[in-house]
Amino acid sequence: MTALLELRSVTQRFGGFTALDDVSCSIEAGSISSLIGPNGAGKTTLFNVISGLVMPSAGSLGFNGTDYTGRRPDEIVRLGIARNFQQVRLFPALSVIENVMVGAHLRLPRTGLLDFMGGPFNADRVDRLARSIATEMLDLVEFKSAGDTHPQQLTLVDQRRIEIARALASDPRLLLLDEPAAGMNPSESNQLGAIIRKIRDLGRTVLLVEHNMRLVMAISDHVSVLSAGKVIATGTPSSVQADPAVIAAYLGNV
Amino acid sequence: MLSSYQESIAIFLGVNVLMAFSVYVPTSAGLISLGQAGFMAIGAYASAYLTSRFTAFDVPFGLALFLGGAAAGIVGVLVAAPAVRIRGIYLIIATLGFGEIVRVLFVNFEPLGGASGLSGIQPLTTLSWVVAICLFFFVFLWRLRSTPLGRAFVAIHEDETAAEAMGINLFRTKLMAFGGGAFIAGIAGGLYAHFALFIDPSQFGFSKSAEAFLFVILGGSVNPLGPVAGAIVVTLLPEFLRFLQDWRMSFFAVLLIACAVWRPGGLISYRRAAHP
Ligand SMILES: Nc1ncnc2c1ncn2[C@@H]1O[C@H](COP(=O)(O)OP(=O)(O)OP(=O)(O)O)[C@@H](O)[C@H]1O
Ligand SMILES: [Mg+2]
């Protein structure tokens, strides 16, 4: 098995507070891996480190065999890592389909200012390409409403779906999903589970942060448990569930 | 046909529409500039020098305009490189300072007339030039909104962090927005110079930058109709309000406040849908 993502001794401090403490882990290509842990454990912070939104205080990040520590977020998208946000961050001024088209930004032919001056009318072709990518992604996440509505007119569950579509539009090898099932009812989260499997079957690797244990246990190949910034357990869903340290971490948090 | 008075108002309006576009472009990417008159000055002086002082060979008007815009655009990119790393109020102060620096440089630059200005500029600006250039930029900016670059501007305006997490290079995209706006201001300056026939640094002071900013605040910045509406209102209303005399500027203040209360996004803006 080859590791697609490899974190080596990642530490993240905010002032005097250590949000991630010497975290090492690797994600296998083609897997669905989950990261669970109590509130405030550092899961979102770990996503921010992996996607380059924060620079780790120490440690290194490897993707597909290359060290990418310190790269900018947009360069990391180009490497093949895309994400959603736990607190939905769609662009309210853009329609649903335009939001997803932004996700496809790096796949579209570059329109530098100069080739723009050459022909703004060339834009039609690029627009059609962007639209077809976006439509395909919205279909994949089973978004049913019209693409020209604005995100703020939709339910939070639909907004999360659109964020997944937007992340997928960049054609990532690794998709980071931060609590995509938050606020979903059981049938919606079952549907989400099926969508995540479908994404994996299309050849992508998924790293999932989720509090919905039914979903995590149903679809994950591997589960890691983060507590107070440290990885306290890692293994198959059933072995992690039976781990006394994990049970203690969750009970201690109640 | 238009009387010559009407024609000069129309030309003036066209120049103002371009100045409004020059503020609109960076604004659409969340960059506020209060220094556009500086870029206008660069375009005005550069093109006027080329058509009226440069004797080596005849520079066609269109080329002079373009080179004036290019000079302003290049300066815009150079200024933006450090400036776009700062945000909010600090960026506004930096652009304001830039506008003043350009003005003072021209005051002290004797080869271009210094404080006493540059006169004897050829009368090359016609209404057709102005209309053609305004139309070109209007169509260009209208179409820009449905291109990756235009969406990147909006994305940055809405949420920088989410934009860069979607693969948008913040630095490069902001430079394009700022440089593009400066380019348009330079073109506006060239048209203005060959219409006024005499330019001096005081014509490109802070009030010019503030006026251009006002066009967009009043008109709105969701699409290029906003700056056009703002420029029309601010340029033409004084003509109809001559009876108010010295109170005209106060009238604008009231208009701006009314706009802030009833249409905070400008005259041309979305009605945001409420959350479900
Ligand atoms: N930019 C920041 N500055 C300071 N502290 C931060 C910052 N980001 C996160 N933290 C802190 O780091 C800790 C971990 O937060 P994080 O959001 O990663 O937790 P989480 O595991 O995602 O929790 P949840 O399940 O509630 O989403 C929290 O105590 C949080 O307050
Ligand atoms: Mg979180």
Coordinates of C-alpha atoms and ligand atoms in Angstrom, one line a residue:
Chain A
M1 CA 0.0 0.0 0.0
T2 CA 1.3 3.5 -0.8
A3 CA 0.7 6.5 1.4
L4 CA -0.9 9.4 -0.6
L5 CA -0.7 11.8 2.3
E6 CA 1.9 11.6 5.0
L7 CA 2.1 13.8 8.1
R8 CA 5.3 13.7 10.1
S9 CA 5.4 15.1 13.6
V10 CA 3.0 17.9 12.9
T11 CA 2.7 20.4 15.7
Q12 CA 0.5 23.4 15.7
R13 CA 0.6 26.0 18.4
F14 CA -1.6 29.1 18.7
G15 CA 0.2 31.3 21.2
G16 CA 0.8 29.1 24.2
F17 CA -1.9 26.6 23.2
T18 CA -0.9 23.4 21.5
A19 CA -3.8 22.5 19.1
L20 CA -1.8 19.6 17.4
D21 CA 0.9 17.8 19.3
D22 CA 3.3 15.8 17.3
V23 CA 0.8 14.2 14.9
S24 CA 2.0 11.6 12.5
C25 CA -0.2 9.7 10.2
S26 CA -0.5 8.5 6.7
I27 CA -3.5 8.1 4.4
E28 CA -3.5 5.3 1.9
A29 CA -4.4 6.0 -1.7
G30 CA -7.9 4.9 -2.6
S31 CA -9.1 4.6 0.9
I32 CA -11.8 6.3 2.9
S33 CA -10.2 7.3 6.2
S34 CA -11.9 9.0 9.0
L35 CA -10.7 11.2 11.8
I36 CA -12.8 11.3 14.9
G37 CA -12.4 12.9 18.3
P38 CA -14.2 15.1 20.8
N39 CA -15.0 18.8 20.2
G40 CA -11.8 20.9 20.2
A41 CA -9.6 17.9 19.6
G42 CA -7.9 19.7 16.7
K43 CA -9.5 18.0 13.7
T44 CA -10.4 21.1 11.8
T45 CA -6.9 22.5 12.6
L46 CA -5.4 19.4 11.1
F47 CA -7.4 20.1 7.9
N48 CA -6.2 23.7 7.9
V49 CA -2.6 22.4 8.1
I50 CA -3.1 19.9 5.3
S51 CA -4.7 22.4 3.0
G52 CA -2.1 25.1 3.8
L53 CA -4.4 27.6 5.4
V54 CA -2.1 27.6 8.5
M55 CA 1.6 26.8 8.5
P56 CA 2.4 24.1 11.1
S57 CA 4.7 25.3 13.9
A58 CA 6.8 22.1 13.3
G59 CA 6.7 18.9 11.3
S60 CA 6.4 18.2 7.6
L61 CA 3.7 17.3 5.1
G62 CA 4.1 14.9 2.2
F63 CA 1.8 14.3 -0.7
N64 CA 2.4 11.6 -3.3
G65 CA 6.0 11.3 -2.3
T66 CA 6.9 15.1 -2.3
D67 CA 7.3 17.3 0.7
Y68 CA 4.9 20.2 0.3
T69 CA 5.3 21.9 3.7
G70 CA 5.0 25.7 3.4
R71 CA 3.2 25.7 0.0
R72 CA 0.3 28.2 -0.6
P73 CA -3.3 26.9 -0.4
D74 CA -3.8 27.4 -4.2
E75 CA -0.6 25.5 -5.0
I76 CA -1.9 22.7 -2.7
V77 CA -5.1 22.5 -4.7
R78 CA -3.0 22.2 -7.8
L79 CA -1.2 19.3 -6.2
G80 CA -4.5 17.5 -5.8
I81 CA -6.0 18.3 -2.4
A82 CA -9.4 19.9 -2.0
R83 CA -11.6 20.5 0.9
N84 CA -15.0 21.7 2.2
F85 CA -15.5 23.8 5.3
Q86 CA -17.2 22.8 8.6
Q87 CA -18.7 26.3 8.7
V88 CA -20.0 26.6 5.2
R89 CA -18.1 29.2 3.1
L90 CA -19.9 29.4 -0.2
F91 CA -19.7 32.7 -2.1
P92 CA -23.1 34.3 -1.6
A93 CA -22.9 36.7 -4.6
L94 CA -22.4 33.7 -7.0
S95 CA -25.1 31.3 -8.0
V96 CA -24.8 27.6 -7.0
I97 CA -23.4 26.6 -10.4
E98 CA -21.0 29.5 -10.4
N99 CA -19.7 28.5 -6.9
V100 CA -18.9 25.1 -8.3
M101 CA -17.3 26.7 -11.4
V102 CA -14.9 28.5 -9.0
G103 CA -13.9 25.1 -7.8
A104 CA -12.9 24.2 -11.3
H105 CA -10.7 27.3 -11.5
L106 CA -7.4 25.5 -12.0
R107 CA -8.7 23.1 -14.6
L108 CA -9.9 25.9 -17.0
P109 CA -7.6 27.4 -19.6
R110 CA -5.8 30.4 -18.1
T111 CA -7.2 33.7 -19.0
G112 CA -4.4 36.1 -18.4
L113 CA -5.1 39.7 -18.9
L114 CA -3.4 39.7 -22.3
D115 CA -5.1 36.7 -24.0
F116 CA -8.2 38.3 -22.6
M117 CA -7.6 41.5 -24.6
G118 CA -7.2 39.2 -27.6
G119 CA -10.7 37.9 -27.4
P120 CA -13.2 38.2 -24.7
F121 CA -15.4 36.2 -27.1
N122 CA -13.2 33.2 -26.6
A123 CA -14.7 33.1 -23.2
D124 CA -17.8 31.2 -24.4
R125 CA -15.8 28.0 -24.9
V126 CA -14.3 28.2 -21.4
D127 CA -17.7 29.0 -20.0
R128 CA -19.2 25.9 -21.5
L129 CA -16.4 23.7 -20.2
A130 CA -16.7 25.2 -16.7
R131 CA -20.5 24.7 -16.8
S132 CA -20.2 21.1 -17.9
I133 CA -17.8 20.3 -15.1
A134 CA -20.0 22.0 -12.5
T135 CA -23.1 20.2 -13.7
E136 CA -21.4 16.9 -13.5
M137 CA -20.3 17.6 -9.9
L138 CA -23.7 18.7 -8.8
D139 CA -25.2 15.5 -10.3
L140 CA -22.6 13.5 -8.4
V141 CA -23.5 14.9 -5.1
E142 CA -27.2 14.5 -6.0
F143 CA -28.1 18.2 -5.8
K144 CA -31.6 18.4 -7.2
S145 CA -32.5 22.1 -7.2
A146 CA -31.8 24.6 -10.0
G147 CA -28.2 25.7 -10.5
D148 CA -29.0 29.4 -10.8
T149 CA -30.4 29.7 -7.3
H150 CA -28.1 31.4 -4.8
P151 CA -26.7 29.3 -1.9
Q152 CA -28.3 31.4 0.9
Q153 CA -31.7 30.4 -0.5
L154 CA -31.0 26.7 0.3
T155 CA -30.9 24.6 3.4
L156 CA -27.7 24.0 5.2
V157 CA -27.7 20.4 4.1
D158 CA -27.9 21.5 0.4
Q159 CA -25.2 24.1 1.0
R160 CA -22.9 21.3 2.3
R161 CA -23.6 19.2 -0.8
I162 CA -22.6 22.2 -3.0
E163 CA -19.4 22.6 -1.1
I164 CA -18.5 19.0 -1.8
A165 CA -19.3 19.6 -5.5
R166 CA -17.1 22.7 -5.5
A167 CA -14.2 20.8 -3.9
L168 CA -14.6 17.9 -6.4
A169 CA -14.6 20.3 -9.3
S170 CA -10.9 20.8 -8.9
D171 CA -10.5 17.0 -9.7
P172 CA -8.6 16.3 -6.5
R173 CA -6.8 13.1 -5.7
L174 CA -7.5 13.7 -2.0
L175 CA -10.8 15.1 -0.8
L176 CA -11.0 16.5 2.8
L177 CA -14.5 16.5 4.2
D178 CA -15.1 18.3 7.5
E179 CA -18.3 17.2 9.1
P180 CA -20.3 17.0 5.9
A181 CA -23.2 15.1 7.6
A182 CA -23.8 17.8 10.3
G183 CA -27.5 18.6 10.4
M184 CA -28.4 15.6 8.2
N185 CA -31.2 13.2 9.1
P186 CA -30.5 9.5 8.9
S187 CA -31.7 9.0 5.4
E188 CA -29.7 12.1 4.2
S189 CA -26.6 10.7 5.9
N190 CA -27.1 7.3 4.3
Q191 CA -27.3 9.0 1.0
L192 CA -24.1 11.0 1.8
G193 CA -22.4 7.7 2.7
A194 CA -23.3 6.3 -0.7
I195 CA -22.0 9.5 -2.4
I196 CA -18.7 9.3 -0.5
R197 CA -18.3 5.7 -1.6
K198 CA -19.0 6.7 -5.2
I199 CA -16.4 9.4 -5.0
R200 CA -13.9 6.8 -3.7
D201 CA -14.8 4.4 -6.5
L202 CA -14.0 7.1 -9.0
G203 CA -10.4 6.8 -7.8
R204 CA -10.3 9.5 -5.2
T205 CA -9.1 9.2 -1.6
V206 CA -11.3 10.6 1.1
L207 CA -10.4 11.9 4.5
L208 CA -13.5 12.4 6.6
V209 CA -13.9 14.3 9.9
E210 CA -17.3 13.3 11.3
H211 CA -19.2 13.1 14.6
N212 CA -21.8 10.9 13.1
M213 CA -20.4 7.5 14.2
R214 CA -23.0 5.4 12.3
L215 CA -21.7 7.0 9.0
V216 CA -18.0 6.7 10.1
M217 CA -18.3 3.1 11.0
A218 CA -20.3 2.2 7.9
I219 CA -17.9 3.6 5.2
S220 CA -14.4 3.9 6.7
D221 CA -11.5 1.6 5.9
H222 CA -9.4 3.2 8.6
V223 CA -10.2 5.4 11.6
S224 CA -7.9 7.6 13.6
V225 CA -8.8 9.2 16.9
L226 CA -7.6 12.6 17.8
S227 CA -7.9 13.8 21.4
A228 CA -6.4 17.1 22.8
G229 CA -4.2 17.4 19.7
K230 CA -2.8 13.8 19.9
V231 CA -3.5 10.7 17.9
I232 CA -4.6 8.2 20.6
A233 CA -5.7 5.4 18.4
T234 CA -5.7 4.2 14.8
G235 CA -7.0 1.1 13.1
T236 CA -10.1 -0.5 11.6
P237 CA -13.5 0.9 12.7
S238 CA -14.2 -2.1 15.0
S239 CA -10.8 -2.1 16.7
V240 CA -11.0 1.6 17.3
Q241 CA -14.5 1.3 18.7
A242 CA -13.3 -1.3 21.3
D243 CA -10.2 0.6 22.3
P244 CA -10.3 1.6 26.0
A245 CA -8.3 4.8 25.4
V246 CA -10.9 6.0 22.8
I247 CA -13.8 5.2 25.1
A248 CA -12.1 7.1 27.9
A249 CA -11.4 10.1 25.7
Y250 CA -15.1 10.3 24.7
L251 CA -16.4 9.7 28.2
G252 CA -14.0 12.2 29.7
N253 CA -15.4 14.7 27.4
V254 CA -19.0 14.2 28.3
Chain B
M1 CA -27.1 66.9 -33.8
L2 CA -25.6 67.8 -30.5
S3 CA -24.6 71.3 -29.7
S4 CA -21.0 71.8 -28.9
Y5 CA -22.0 72.3 -25.2
Q6 CA -23.9 69.0 -25.2
E7 CA -21.0 67.3 -27.0
S8 CA -18.5 68.4 -24.4
I9 CA -20.8 67.2 -21.6
A10 CA -21.0 63.8 -23.3
I11 CA -17.2 63.6 -23.6
F12 CA -16.9 64.5 -20.0
L13 CA -19.4 61.9 -19.1
G14 CA -17.5 59.3 -21.1
V15 CA -14.3 60.1 -19.3
N16 CA -16.1 59.8 -16.0
V17 CA -17.7 56.4 -17.0
L18 CA -14.2 55.1 -17.6
M19 CA -13.0 56.5 -14.3
A20 CA -15.9 54.7 -12.7
F21 CA -14.9 51.4 -14.5
S22 CA -11.3 51.9 -13.2
V23 CA -12.7 51.9 -9.6
Y24 CA -15.2 49.1 -10.3
V25 CA -12.5 46.6 -11.4
P26 CA -10.5 46.5 -8.2
T27 CA -13.7 47.0 -6.2
S28 CA -15.1 43.8 -7.7
A29 CA -12.1 42.0 -6.2
G30 CA -12.6 43.7 -2.8
L31 CA -9.8 46.2 -3.3
I32 CA -10.8 49.8 -2.5
S33 CA -8.7 52.5 -4.2
L34 CA -8.8 56.2 -3.5
G35 CA -5.9 57.0 -5.7
Q36 CA -7.3 56.5 -9.3
A37 CA -6.6 60.1 -10.2
G38 CA -2.9 59.3 -9.9
F39 CA -3.2 56.7 -12.7
M40 CA -5.4 59.1 -14.7
A41 CA -2.6 61.6 -14.5
I42 CA 0.0 59.1 -15.7
G43 CA -2.1 58.2 -18.7
A44 CA -2.9 61.9 -19.4
Y45 CA 0.7 63.1 -19.3
A46 CA 2.1 60.0 -21.1
S47 CA -0.3 60.2 -24.0
A48 CA -0.1 64.0 -24.3
Y49 CA 3.6 63.8 -24.4
L50 CA 3.5 61.2 -27.1
T51 CA 1.1 63.1 -29.4
S52 CA 2.1 66.7 -28.7
R53 CA 5.8 66.8 -27.6
F54 CA 7.4 63.7 -29.0
T55 CA 8.8 64.8 -32.4
A56 CA 10.7 61.8 -33.6
F57 CA 7.7 60.5 -35.4
D58 CA 3.9 60.9 -35.4
V59 CA 2.3 58.7 -32.8
P60 CA -1.3 57.9 -33.8
F61 CA -3.8 58.9 -31.1
G62 CA -5.0 55.3 -30.5
L63 CA -1.5 54.1 -29.9
A64 CA -0.8 57.1 -27.6
L65 CA -3.9 56.3 -25.6
F66 CA -3.0 52.6 -25.3
L67 CA 0.6 53.4 -24.2
G68 CA -0.7 55.9 -21.7
G69 CA -3.0 53.2 -20.3
A70 CA -0.2 50.7 -20.3
A71 CA 2.1 53.1 -18.4
A72 CA -0.6 53.6 -15.8
G73 CA -1.2 49.8 -15.7
I74 CA 2.4 49.0 -15.2
V75 CA 2.7 51.5 -12.4
G76 CA -0.5 50.1 -11.0
V77 CA 1.0 46.6 -10.9
L78 CA 4.2 47.9 -9.3
V79 CA 2.2 49.8 -6.6
A80 CA -0.2 46.9 -6.0
A81 CA 2.6 44.3 -5.4
P82 CA 3.2 45.6 -1.9
A83 CA -0.2 47.2 -1.4
V84 CA -2.4 44.1 -2.0
R85 CA -0.8 42.4 0.9
I86 CA -2.4 44.9 3.2
R87 CA -6.1 45.0 3.8
G88 CA -9.0 47.2 4.6
I89 CA -8.4 50.7 5.8
Y90 CA -4.6 50.4 5.3
L91 CA -5.0 49.7 1.6
I92 CA -7.3 52.8 1.3
I93 CA -4.7 55.0 3.0
A94 CA -1.9 53.5 0.8
T95 CA -3.8 54.3 -2.4
L96 CA -4.7 57.7 -1.2
G97 CA -1.0 58.3 -0.4
F98 CA -0.1 57.0 -3.9
G99 CA -2.4 59.5 -5.6
E100 CA -0.8 62.4 -3.7
I101 CA 2.7 61.2 -4.5
V102 CA 2.0 61.1 -8.2
R103 CA 0.5 64.6 -8.1
V104 CA 3.6 66.0 -6.2
L105 CA 5.9 64.2 -8.6
F106 CA 4.3 66.0 -11.6
V107 CA 4.4 69.3 -9.8
N108 CA 8.2 68.9 -9.5
F109 CA 8.8 67.4 -12.9
E110 CA 9.8 70.4 -15.0
P111 CA 10.1 68.5 -18.4
L112 CA 6.3 68.0 -18.3
G113 CA 5.6 71.6 -17.3
G114 CA 5.8 71.1 -13.5
A115 CA 3.2 73.1 -11.5
S116 CA 2.3 75.3 -14.4
G117 CA 1.1 72.4 -16.5
L118 CA 1.3 71.1 -20.0
S119 CA -0.4 73.2 -22.7
G120 CA -0.9 73.0 -26.4
I121 CA -2.1 69.4 -26.4
Q122 CA -3.7 68.5 -29.7
P123 CA -7.5 68.3 -29.8
L124 CA -7.8 64.6 -30.7
T125 CA -10.5 63.4 -28.4
T126 CA -13.8 63.2 -30.3
L127 CA -17.1 61.9 -29.1
S128 CA -16.7 58.8 -31.4
W129 CA -13.5 57.9 -29.7
V130 CA -15.1 58.2 -26.3
V131 CA -18.2 56.3 -27.2
A132 CA -16.2 53.5 -28.8
I133 CA -13.8 53.1 -25.9
C134 CA -16.6 53.2 -23.3
L135 CA -18.6 50.6 -25.2
F136 CA -15.5 48.3 -25.6
F137 CA -14.9 48.4 -21.8
F138 CA -18.5 47.9 -21.0
V139 CA -18.8 44.8 -23.1
F140 CA -15.4 43.6 -21.9
L141 CA -16.4 44.0 -18.2
W142 CA -19.8 42.6 -18.8
R143 CA -18.3 39.4 -20.2
L144 CA -15.6 39.3 -17.7
R145 CA -18.1 38.3 -15.1
S146 CA -18.7 34.9 -16.8
T147 CA -15.0 34.1 -17.1
P148 CA -12.8 32.3 -14.5
L149 CA -11.0 35.6 -13.8
G150 CA -14.2 37.5 -13.2
R151 CA -15.5 34.8 -10.9
A152 CA -12.1 34.8 -9.1
F153 CA -12.5 38.5 -8.5
V154 CA -16.0 37.9 -6.9
A155 CA -14.7 35.0 -4.9
I156 CA -11.9 37.1 -3.4
H157 CA -14.3 39.9 -2.7
E158 CA -16.6 37.5 -0.8
D159 CA -14.2 35.3 1.0
E160 CA -10.4 35.3 0.5
T161 CA -9.7 32.2 2.5
A162 CA -12.3 30.1 0.7
A163 CA -11.1 31.6 -2.7
E164 CA -7.5 30.5 -2.2
A165 CA -8.7 27.1 -0.8
M166 CA -10.3 26.7 -4.3
G167 CA -7.1 27.2 -6.1
I168 CA -7.2 30.9 -6.7
N169 CA -3.8 32.7 -6.5
L170 CA -4.7 35.7 -4.4
F171 CA -1.6 37.7 -5.1
R172 CA -1.7 37.3 -8.9
T173 CA -5.5 37.9 -9.2
K174 CA -5.4 41.0 -7.0
L175 CA -2.5 42.4 -9.1
M176 CA -4.6 41.9 -12.3
A177 CA -7.6 43.6 -10.7
F178 CA -5.5 46.6 -9.6
G179 CA -3.4 46.8 -12.7
G180 CA -6.6 46.5 -14.9
G181 CA -8.3 49.3 -13.1
A182 CA -5.1 51.5 -13.4
F183 CA -5.0 50.7 -17.1
I184 CA -8.6 52.0 -17.6
A185 CA -7.8 55.1 -15.5
G186 CA -4.8 55.8 -17.8
I187 CA -7.0 55.6 -20.9
A188 CA -9.5 57.9 -19.3
G189 CA -6.6 60.3 -18.6
G190 CA -5.5 60.2 -22.2
L191 CA -9.0 61.0 -23.5
Y192 CA -9.3 63.8 -20.9
A193 CA -5.9 65.4 -21.8
H194 CA -6.8 65.6 -25.5
F195 CA -10.1 67.1 -24.7
A196 CA -9.0 69.7 -22.1
L197 CA -5.9 70.5 -24.2
F198 CA -4.2 71.8 -21.0
I199 CA -3.4 69.6 -18.0
D200 CA -1.7 70.5 -14.7
P201 CA -1.2 68.4 -11.6
S202 CA -4.0 70.1 -9.7
Q203 CA -6.6 68.5 -12.0
F204 CA -5.6 65.1 -10.7
G205 CA -5.9 65.7 -7.0
F206 CA -7.7 63.8 -4.3
S207 CA -11.1 65.2 -5.2
K208 CA -10.8 63.5 -8.6
S209 CA -10.1 60.1 -7.0
A210 CA -12.9 60.7 -4.5
E211 CA -15.3 61.5 -7.3
A212 CA -14.4 58.3 -9.2
F213 CA -14.9 56.3 -6.0
L214 CA -18.3 58.1 -5.5
F215 CA -19.5 56.9 -8.9
V216 CA -19.1 53.3 -7.8
I217 CA -20.4 53.7 -4.2
L218 CA -23.5 55.4 -5.6
G219 CA -24.0 53.2 -8.6
G220 CA -23.1 49.9 -7.2
S221 CA -20.4 47.3 -8.1
V222 CA -22.2 44.0 -8.9
N223 CA -22.0 44.6 -12.6
P224 CA -20.7 47.4 -14.9
L225 CA -24.1 49.0 -15.1
G226 CA -23.5 50.3 -11.6
P227 CA -20.5 52.5 -12.4
V228 CA -22.2 53.8 -15.5
A229 CA -25.3 54.7 -13.5
G230 CA -23.2 56.4 -10.8
A231 CA -21.1 58.4 -13.4
I232 CA -24.3 59.5 -15.2
V233 CA -26.0 60.7 -12.0
V234 CA -23.0 62.5 -10.6
T235 CA -22.0 64.1 -13.9
L236 CA -25.4 65.1 -15.2
L237 CA -27.2 66.0 -12.1
P238 CA -25.2 69.2 -11.4
E239 CA -26.3 70.4 -14.9
F240 CA -29.9 70.1 -13.8
L241 CA -29.2 71.5 -10.4
R242 CA -27.5 74.7 -11.3
F243 CA -30.2 76.6 -9.4
L244 CA -28.9 75.0 -6.2
Q245 CA -25.6 76.8 -6.8
D246 CA -23.2 76.4 -3.9
W247 CA -25.5 73.7 -2.3
R248 CA -24.9 71.2 -5.1
M249 CA -22.2 69.3 -3.1
S250 CA -24.5 69.2 -0.1
F251 CA -27.1 67.7 -2.3
F252 CA -24.7 64.9 -3.2
A253 CA -24.0 64.3 0.4
V254 CA -27.7 63.9 1.1
L255 CA -28.1 61.7 -2.0
L256 CA -25.2 59.4 -0.8
I257 CA -26.8 59.1 2.7
A258 CA -30.2 58.3 1.2
C259 CA -28.5 55.7 -1.0
A260 CA -26.7 54.2 2.0
V261 CA -30.0 53.9 3.8
W262 CA -32.3 52.5 1.0
R263 CA -29.9 50.9 -1.4
P264 CA -26.7 50.1 0.5
G265 CA -25.2 48.1 -2.4
G266 CA -25.7 51.1 -4.8
L267 CA -28.3 52.0 -7.3
I268 CA -27.7 48.8 -9.3
S269 CA -27.5 46.0 -6.8
Y270 CA -28.9 42.6 -5.8
R271 CA -31.7 42.2 -3.5
R272 CA -30.2 39.6 -1.2
A273 CA -32.5 36.7 -0.5
A274 CA -33.1 36.0 3.2
H275 CA -32.0 32.8 4.7
P276 CA -34.6 30.0 4.5
Ligands
LIG1 N1 -6.7 30.2 14.6 C1 -6.7 29.8 15.9 N2 -6.3 30.5 16.9 C2 -6.3 30.1 18.2 N3 -6.9 28.9 18.5 C3 -7.4 28.1 17.6 C4 -7.3 28.5 16.2 N4 -7.9 27.5 15.5 C5 -8.3 26.6 16.4 N5 -8.0 26.9 17.6 C6 -8.2 26.1 18.8 O1 -7.7 24.8 18.6 C7 -8.5 23.9 19.2 C8 -8.9 22.8 18.2 O2 -9.9 23.4 17.4 P1 -10.5 22.6 16.1 O3 -11.4 23.5 15.4 O4 -9.4 22.1 15.3 O5 -11.3 21.5 16.8 P2 -12.2 20.3 16.1 O6 -11.6 19.0 16.5 O7 -12.4 20.6 14.7 O8 -13.5 20.5 17.0 P3 -15.1 20.4 16.5 O9 -15.4 18.9 16.5 O10 -15.8 21.1 17.5 O11 -15.1 21.0 15.1 C9 -9.7 24.6 19.8 O12 -9.4 24.7 21.2 C10 -9.7 25.9 19.2 O13 -10.1 26.9 20.0
MG2 MG -13.9 21.1 13.6

